[in-house]
Amino acid sequence: MEELTKQQLLKVRGGAISATYLNAIVKGIDALFDLGRSLGSSIKQIVTGTSCPAP
C-alpha cells in the first residue's frame, strides 16, 4: 500500500452520505414528529377538558 504525503492528505475529500448517517437523520425527524403529535394531543385534552378512557 502506498503512503500519502502531507500534501496529498490535505487534498483528500470525504465520501458520500452513508446509510447509517441517513438512517440517524430519519429517526431524529421521526422522533420530532412523535413528540409534536404527543404534545398536540396533550394540549387538545387540556383545552377540551377530556381524557382518554382507561383500558
PDB file of C-alpha atoms in Angstrom:
ATOM      1  CA  MET A   1       0.000   0.000   0.000  1.00  0.00           C
ATOM      2  CA  GLU A   2       1.306   3.428  -0.933  1.00  0.00           C
ATOM      3  CA  GLU A   3       1.816   6.019   1.818  1.00  0.00           C
ATOM      4  CA  LEU A   4       0.455   9.501   1.158  1.00  0.00           C
ATOM      5  CA  THR A   5       2.417  12.663   1.680  1.00  0.00           C
ATOM      6  CA  LYS A   6       1.113  15.510   3.807  1.00  0.00           C
ATOM      7  CA  GLN A   7       0.198  17.468   0.651  1.00  0.00           C
ATOM      8  CA  GLN A   8      -1.768  14.531  -0.714  1.00  0.00           C
ATOM      9  CA  LEU A   9      -3.565  14.035   2.606  1.00  0.00           C
ATOM     10  CA  LEU A  10      -4.682  17.674   2.582  1.00  0.00           C
ATOM     11  CA  LYS A  11      -6.351  17.125  -0.802  1.00  0.00           C
ATOM     12  CA  VAL A  12      -8.372  14.071   0.299  1.00  0.00           C
ATOM     13  CA  ARG A  13     -12.126  14.708   0.250  1.00  0.00           C
ATOM     14  CA  GLY A  14     -14.804  12.894   2.268  1.00  0.00           C
ATOM     15  CA  GLY A  15     -17.153  10.345   0.794  1.00  0.00           C
ATOM     16  CA  ALA A  16     -20.872  10.395   0.231  1.00  0.00           C
ATOM     17  CA  ILE A  17     -23.559  10.277   2.909  1.00  0.00           C
ATOM     18  CA  SER A  18     -23.571   6.810   4.434  1.00  0.00           C
ATOM     19  CA  ALA A  19     -26.707   4.790   5.074  1.00  0.00           C
ATOM     20  CA  THR A  20     -26.063   4.926   8.825  1.00  0.00           C
ATOM     21  CA  TYR A  21     -25.946   8.729   8.794  1.00  0.00           C
ATOM     22  CA  LEU A  22     -29.114   8.933   6.707  1.00  0.00           C
ATOM     23  CA  ASN A  23     -30.893   6.455   8.989  1.00  0.00           C
ATOM     24  CA  ALA A  24     -29.975   8.536  12.052  1.00  0.00           C
ATOM     25  CA  ILE A  25     -31.384  11.682  10.425  1.00  0.00           C
ATOM     26  CA  VAL A  26     -34.654   9.925   9.528  1.00  0.00           C
ATOM     27  CA  LYS A  27     -35.021   8.536  13.061  1.00  0.00           C
ATOM     28  CA  GLY A  28     -34.413  12.008  14.509  1.00  0.00           C
ATOM     29  CA  ILE A  29     -37.086  13.555  12.292  1.00  0.00           C
ATOM     30  CA  ASP A  30     -39.481  10.732  13.179  1.00  0.00           C
ATOM     31  CA  ALA A  31     -38.858  11.330  16.887  1.00  0.00           C
ATOM     32  CA  LEU A  32     -39.637  15.038  16.440  1.00  0.00           C
ATOM     33  CA  PHE A  33     -42.933  14.202  14.721  1.00  0.00           C
ATOM     34  CA  ASP A  34     -43.864  11.804  17.531  1.00  0.00           C
ATOM     35  CA  LEU A  35     -43.048  14.473  20.108  1.00  0.00           C
ATOM     36  CA  GLY A  36     -45.190  17.017  18.262  1.00  0.00           C
ATOM     37  CA  ARG A  37     -48.060  14.561  17.970  1.00  0.00           C
ATOM     38  CA  SER A  38     -47.946  13.808  21.714  1.00  0.00           C
ATOM     39  CA  LEU A  39     -47.691  17.481  22.620  1.00  0.00           C
ATOM     40  CA  GLY A  40     -50.611  18.373  20.348  1.00  0.00           C
ATOM     41  CA  SER A  41     -52.731  15.607  21.822  1.00  0.00           C
ATOM     42  CA  SER A  42     -51.937  16.777  25.356  1.00  0.00           C
ATOM     43  CA  ILE A  43     -52.803  20.380  24.530  1.00  0.00           C
ATOM     44  CA  LYS A  44     -56.079  19.282  22.952  1.00  0.00           C
ATOM     45  CA  GLN A  45     -57.004  17.251  26.055  1.00  0.00           C
ATOM     46  CA  ILE A  46     -56.205  20.197  28.336  1.00  0.00           C
ATOM     47  CA  VAL A  47     -58.217  22.668  26.236  1.00  0.00           C
ATOM     48  CA  THR A  48     -61.249  20.429  25.805  1.00  0.00           C
ATOM     49  CA  GLY A  49     -61.083  19.008  29.326  1.00  0.00           C
ATOM     50  CA  THR A  50     -61.307  15.423  28.122  1.00  0.00           C
ATOM     51  CA  SER A  51     -59.036  12.474  28.659  1.00  0.00           C
ATOM     52  CA  CYS A  52     -58.674   9.035  27.152  1.00  0.00           C
ATOM     53  CA  PRO A  53     -60.740   6.326  28.861  1.00  0.00           C
ATOM     54  CA  ALA A  54     -58.824   3.790  30.933  1.00  0.00           C
ATOM     55  CA  PRO A  55     -58.403   0.402  29.230  1.00  0.00           C
TER      56      PRO A  55
END
